[in-house]
mmCIF file of N, CA and C in Angstrom:
data_model
loop_
_atom_site.group_PDB
_atom_site.id
_atom_site.type_symbol
_atom_site.label_atom_id
_atom_site.label_comp_id
_atom_site.label_asym_id
_atom_site.label_seq_id
_atom_site.Cartn_x
_atom_site.Cartn_y
_atom_site.Cartn_z
ATOM 1 N N UNK A 32 97.622 -6.134 -76.524
ATOM 2 C CA UNK A 32 95.862 -5.842 -76.540
ATOM 3 C C UNK A 32 95.327 -6.470 -75.616
ATOM 4 N N UNK A 33 94.421 -6.186 -75.121
ATOM 5 C CA UNK A 33 93.552 -6.482 -74.281
ATOM 6 C C UNK A 33 92.372 -6.534 -74.459
ATOM 7 N N UNK A 34 91.653 -7.453 -73.901
ATOM 8 C CA UNK A 34 90.180 -8.235 -73.921
ATOM 9 C C UNK A 34 89.373 -7.967 -72.935
ATOM 10 N N UNK A 35 88.333 -7.710 -72.888
ATOM 11 C CA UNK A 35 87.254 -7.965 -71.595
ATOM 12 C C UNK A 35 86.391 -8.878 -71.890
ATOM 13 N N UNK A 36 85.937 -10.036 -70.819
ATOM 14 C CA UNK A 36 85.105 -10.932 -71.025
ATOM 15 C C UNK A 36 84.262 -10.953 -70.108
ATOM 16 N N UNK A 37 82.823 -11.354 -70.361
ATOM 17 C CA UNK A 37 81.869 -11.535 -69.218
ATOM 18 C C UNK A 37 82.138 -12.761 -68.435
ATOM 19 N N UNK A 38 83.113 -13.545 -68.968
ATOM 20 C CA UNK A 38 83.110 -14.954 -68.171
ATOM 21 C C UNK A 38 84.303 -15.437 -68.771
ATOM 22 N N UNK A 39 85.166 -16.073 -67.990
ATOM 23 C CA UNK A 39 86.440 -17.015 -68.172
ATOM 24 C C UNK A 39 86.070 -18.107 -67.694
ATOM 25 N N UNK A 40 86.144 -18.956 -68.387
ATOM 26 C CA UNK A 40 85.816 -20.492 -67.850
ATOM 27 C C UNK A 40 87.114 -21.233 -67.746
ATOM 28 N N UNK A 41 87.332 -22.119 -66.766
ATOM 29 C CA UNK A 41 88.491 -22.404 -66.442
ATOM 30 C C UNK A 41 88.230 -24.210 -66.820
ATOM 31 N N UNK A 42 88.935 -24.711 -68.239
ATOM 32 C CA UNK A 42 88.600 -25.891 -68.282
ATOM 33 C C UNK A 42 87.773 -26.634 -69.442
ATOM 34 N N UNK A 43 87.738 -27.428 -69.953
ATOM 35 C CA UNK A 43 86.665 -28.014 -71.194
ATOM 36 C C UNK A 43 86.106 -28.996 -71.105
ATOM 37 N N UNK A 44 85.994 -29.549 -69.981
ATOM 38 C CA UNK A 44 85.061 -30.792 -69.569
ATOM 39 C C UNK A 44 83.492 -30.531 -70.066
ATOM 40 N N UNK A 45 83.013 -31.156 -69.595
ATOM 41 C CA UNK A 45 81.217 -31.222 -70.135
ATOM 42 C C UNK A 45 80.627 -30.102 -69.528
ATOM 43 N N UNK A 46 80.899 -30.038 -68.153
ATOM 44 C CA UNK A 46 80.495 -28.901 -67.355
ATOM 45 C C UNK A 46 80.643 -27.555 -67.974
ATOM 46 N N UNK A 47 82.074 -27.756 -68.166
ATOM 47 C CA UNK A 47 82.767 -26.079 -68.313
ATOM 48 C C UNK A 47 82.085 -25.823 -69.742
ATOM 49 N N UNK A 48 82.241 -26.362 -70.584
ATOM 50 C CA UNK A 48 82.110 -26.541 -71.997
ATOM 51 C C UNK A 48 80.116 -25.855 -71.913
ATOM 52 N N UNK A 49 79.343 -26.843 -71.496
ATOM 53 C CA UNK A 49 77.851 -26.407 -71.344
ATOM 54 C C UNK A 49 77.767 -24.880 -71.139
ATOM 55 N N UNK A 50 78.893 -24.525 -69.815
ATOM 56 C CA UNK A 50 78.212 -22.918 -69.337
ATOM 57 C C UNK A 50 78.576 -22.530 -70.284
ATOM 58 N N UNK A 51 80.012 -22.382 -71.048
ATOM 59 C CA UNK A 51 80.777 -21.497 -71.881
ATOM 60 C C UNK A 51 79.555 -21.431 -73.151
ATOM 61 N N UNK A 52 79.064 -22.627 -73.686
ATOM 62 C CA UNK A 52 77.994 -22.604 -74.595
ATOM 63 C C UNK A 52 76.850 -21.800 -74.346
ATOM 64 N N UNK A 53 76.218 -21.932 -73.551
ATOM 65 C CA UNK A 53 75.121 -21.314 -72.985
ATOM 66 C C UNK A 53 75.273 -19.989 -72.922
ATOM 67 N N UNK A 54 76.473 -19.538 -72.031
ATOM 68 C CA UNK A 54 76.528 -18.005 -71.894
ATOM 69 C C UNK A 54 76.985 -17.570 -73.274
ATOM 70 N N UNK A 55 77.868 -18.095 -74.057
ATOM 71 C CA UNK A 55 77.831 -17.599 -75.443
ATOM 72 C C UNK A 55 76.708 -17.045 -76.323
ATOM 73 N N UNK A 56 76.004 -18.235 -76.138
ATOM 74 C CA UNK A 56 74.374 -18.397 -76.820
ATOM 75 C C UNK A 56 73.676 -16.770 -76.012
ATOM 76 N N UNK A 57 73.736 -16.799 -75.041
ATOM 77 C CA UNK A 57 73.211 -15.225 -74.507
ATOM 78 C C UNK A 57 73.986 -14.236 -74.870
ATOM 79 N N UNK A 58 74.913 -14.145 -75.493
ATOM 80 C CA UNK A 58 75.705 -13.293 -75.945
ATOM 81 C C UNK A 58 76.707 -12.466 -75.354
ATOM 82 N N UNK A 59 76.627 -13.232 -74.201
ATOM 83 C CA UNK A 59 78.435 -12.867 -73.441
ATOM 84 C C UNK A 59 79.603 -12.859 -74.073
ATOM 85 N N UNK A 60 80.530 -12.515 -73.831
ATOM 86 C CA UNK A 60 81.845 -12.659 -74.181
ATOM 87 C C UNK A 60 82.402 -13.677 -73.403
ATOM 88 N N UNK A 61 82.888 -14.885 -73.956
ATOM 89 C CA UNK A 61 83.409 -16.040 -73.374
ATOM 90 C C UNK A 61 84.977 -16.458 -73.656
ATOM 91 N N UNK A 62 85.616 -16.534 -72.752
ATOM 92 C CA UNK A 62 87.138 -17.218 -72.949
ATOM 93 C C UNK A 62 87.128 -18.459 -72.314
ATOM 94 N N UNK A 63 87.856 -19.412 -72.561
ATOM 95 C CA UNK A 63 87.922 -20.741 -72.398
ATOM 96 C C UNK A 63 89.385 -20.971 -72.007
ATOM 97 N N UNK A 64 89.770 -21.343 -70.996
ATOM 98 C CA UNK A 64 91.286 -21.634 -70.692
ATOM 99 C C UNK A 64 91.313 -23.044 -69.992
ATOM 100 N N UNK A 65 92.483 -23.594 -70.755
ATOM 101 C CA UNK A 65 92.755 -25.103 -70.542
ATOM 102 C C UNK A 65 94.466 -25.676 -70.692
ATOM 103 N N UNK A 66 94.762 -26.198 -69.739
ATOM 104 C CA UNK A 66 96.296 -26.359 -70.183
ATOM 105 C C UNK A 66 96.357 -27.849 -70.984
ATOM 106 N N UNK A 67 95.300 -28.636 -70.835
ATOM 107 C CA UNK A 67 95.222 -29.837 -71.403
ATOM 108 C C UNK A 67 94.227 -29.649 -72.908
ATOM 109 N N UNK A 68 94.585 -31.038 -73.553
ATOM 110 C CA UNK A 68 93.877 -30.989 -74.770
ATOM 111 C C UNK A 68 92.100 -30.781 -74.490
ATOM 112 N N UNK A 69 91.531 -30.111 -75.455
ATOM 113 C CA UNK A 69 89.839 -29.977 -75.400
ATOM 114 C C UNK A 69 89.298 -31.154 -75.217
ATOM 115 N N UNK A 70 88.408 -30.949 -74.001
ATOM 116 C CA UNK A 70 87.613 -31.955 -73.802
ATOM 117 C C UNK A 70 87.193 -32.719 -72.528
ATOM 118 N N UNK A 71 88.413 -32.364 -71.633
ATOM 119 C CA UNK A 71 88.360 -32.720 -70.143
ATOM 120 C C UNK A 71 88.697 -34.168 -70.235
ATOM 121 N N UNK A 72 88.631 -34.436 -68.620
ATOM 122 C CA UNK A 72 89.173 -36.004 -68.054
ATOM 123 C C UNK A 72 88.088 -36.972 -68.846
ATOM 124 N N UNK A 73 87.074 -36.566 -68.349
ATOM 125 C CA UNK A 73 85.894 -37.901 -69.043
ATOM 126 C C UNK A 73 85.798 -38.431 -70.137
ATOM 127 N N UNK A 74 86.023 -37.260 -71.184
ATOM 128 C CA UNK A 74 86.228 -37.482 -72.620
ATOM 129 C C UNK A 74 87.150 -38.098 -72.930
ATOM 130 N N UNK A 75 88.754 -37.625 -72.136
ATOM 131 C CA UNK A 75 89.884 -37.759 -72.968
ATOM 132 C C UNK A 75 90.392 -39.186 -72.401
ATOM 133 N N UNK A 76 90.223 -39.297 -71.032
ATOM 134 C CA UNK A 76 91.060 -40.133 -70.255
ATOM 135 C C UNK A 76 89.878 -41.166 -69.598
ATOM 136 N N UNK A 77 88.623 -40.964 -69.484
ATOM 137 C CA UNK A 77 87.966 -41.958 -68.715
ATOM 138 C C UNK A 77 87.564 -41.477 -67.162
ATOM 139 N N UNK A 78 86.296 -41.458 -67.013
ATOM 140 C CA UNK A 78 85.736 -41.206 -65.713
ATOM 141 C C UNK A 78 86.062 -42.497 -64.810
ATOM 142 N N UNK A 79 85.983 -42.389 -63.519
ATOM 143 C CA UNK A 79 86.157 -43.345 -62.633
ATOM 144 C C UNK A 79 85.410 -44.748 -62.653
ATOM 145 N N UNK A 80 83.972 -44.342 -63.235
ATOM 146 C CA UNK A 80 83.072 -45.387 -63.037
ATOM 147 C C UNK A 80 83.274 -46.218 -64.308
ATOM 148 N N UNK A 81 83.452 -45.435 -65.537
ATOM 149 C CA UNK A 81 84.035 -46.098 -66.863
ATOM 150 C C UNK A 81 85.108 -47.099 -66.754
ATOM 151 N N UNK A 82 86.084 -46.592 -65.952
ATOM 152 C CA UNK A 82 87.353 -47.283 -65.828
ATOM 153 C C UNK A 82 87.198 -48.779 -64.743
ATOM 154 N N UNK A 83 86.233 -48.523 -63.808
ATOM 155 C CA UNK A 83 86.013 -49.693 -62.888
ATOM 156 C C UNK A 83 85.224 -50.491 -63.902
ATOM 157 N N UNK A 84 84.415 -50.027 -64.660
ATOM 158 C CA UNK A 84 83.525 -51.238 -65.765
ATOM 159 C C UNK A 84 84.572 -51.869 -66.561
ATOM 160 N N UNK A 85 85.628 -51.319 -67.195
ATOM 161 C CA UNK A 85 86.608 -51.883 -68.182
ATOM 162 C C UNK A 85 87.345 -52.670 -67.312
ATOM 163 N N UNK A 86 87.814 -52.471 -66.027
ATOM 164 C CA UNK A 86 88.581 -53.276 -65.594
ATOM 165 C C UNK A 86 87.903 -54.493 -65.035
ATOM 166 N N UNK A 87 86.797 -54.312 -64.322
ATOM 167 C CA UNK A 87 86.022 -55.798 -64.330
ATOM 168 C C UNK A 87 85.557 -56.243 -65.790
ATOM 169 N N UNK A 88 85.271 -55.900 -66.600
ATOM 170 C CA UNK A 88 84.780 -56.672 -68.098
ATOM 171 C C UNK A 88 86.218 -57.178 -68.571
ATOM 172 N N UNK A 89 87.421 -56.599 -68.125
ATOM 173 C CA UNK A 89 89.074 -57.432 -68.506
ATOM 174 C C UNK A 89 89.100 -58.644 -67.228
ATOM 175 N N UNK A 90 88.782 -58.334 -66.199
ATOM 176 C CA UNK A 90 88.981 -59.356 -65.402
ATOM 177 C C UNK A 90 88.001 -60.538 -65.682
ATOM 178 N N UNK A 91 86.989 -60.337 -66.419
ATOM 179 C CA UNK A 91 86.007 -61.424 -66.619
ATOM 180 C C UNK A 91 86.301 -61.976 -67.702
ATOM 181 N N UNK A 92 86.849 -61.203 -68.739
ATOM 182 C CA UNK A 92 87.576 -61.850 -70.314
ATOM 183 C C UNK A 92 88.874 -62.682 -69.744
ATOM 184 N N UNK A 93 89.397 -62.325 -69.125
ATOM 185 C CA UNK A 93 90.613 -62.770 -68.453
ATOM 186 C C UNK A 93 90.600 -64.265 -67.518
ATOM 187 N N UNK A 94 89.396 -64.365 -66.947
ATOM 188 C CA UNK A 94 89.128 -65.491 -66.505
ATOM 189 C C UNK A 94 88.548 -66.586 -67.475
ATOM 190 N N UNK A 95 87.753 -66.082 -68.225
ATOM 191 C CA UNK A 95 87.025 -66.785 -69.254
ATOM 192 C C UNK A 95 87.826 -67.352 -70.040
ATOM 193 N N UNK A 96 89.117 -66.608 -70.399
ATOM 194 C CA UNK A 96 90.078 -67.458 -71.191
ATOM 195 C C UNK A 96 90.917 -68.414 -70.587
ATOM 196 N N UNK A 97 91.331 -68.383 -69.076
ATOM 197 C CA UNK A 97 92.058 -69.091 -68.473
ATOM 198 C C UNK A 97 91.361 -70.285 -68.182
ATOM 199 N N UNK A 98 90.017 -70.395 -68.253
ATOM 200 C CA UNK A 98 89.031 -71.404 -68.443
ATOM 201 C C UNK A 98 88.562 -72.448 -69.240
ATOM 202 N N UNK A 99 89.306 -71.645 -70.731
ATOM 203 C CA UNK A 99 89.308 -72.203 -72.003
ATOM 204 C C UNK A 99 87.846 -71.801 -72.718
ATOM 205 N N UNK A 100 87.132 -70.862 -72.174
ATOM 206 C CA UNK A 100 85.654 -70.572 -73.010
ATOM 207 C C UNK A 100 86.269 -69.480 -73.946
ATOM 208 N N UNK A 101 85.652 -69.726 -74.852
ATOM 209 C CA UNK A 101 85.786 -68.779 -76.101
ATOM 210 C C UNK A 101 84.757 -67.845 -76.471
ATOM 211 N N UNK A 102 83.584 -68.131 -75.848
ATOM 212 C CA UNK A 102 82.356 -67.499 -76.174
ATOM 213 C C UNK A 102 81.555 -66.844 -75.077
ATOM 214 N N UNK A 103 81.423 -65.472 -75.224
ATOM 215 C CA UNK A 103 80.900 -64.748 -73.836
ATOM 216 C C UNK A 103 79.673 -65.326 -73.580
ATOM 217 N N UNK A 104 79.195 -65.061 -72.178
ATOM 218 C CA UNK A 104 78.163 -66.020 -71.692
ATOM 219 C C UNK A 104 77.236 -65.006 -71.128
#
């Protein structure tokens, strides 16, 4: 069985999902292909800016704990 699509989207990240949704809403036949779980890198594993912020927060927390501080400042 073969099918024809107006658009084949590679990936399920936020940009790809937005394009697929908009085109499908416009009546296009859309196929989505991804070898990883639905959602893309940012949603599932975190974007680089998020990782940097989380890493910095962990360092601040570690330093406070080493200094004996119990409450965030």
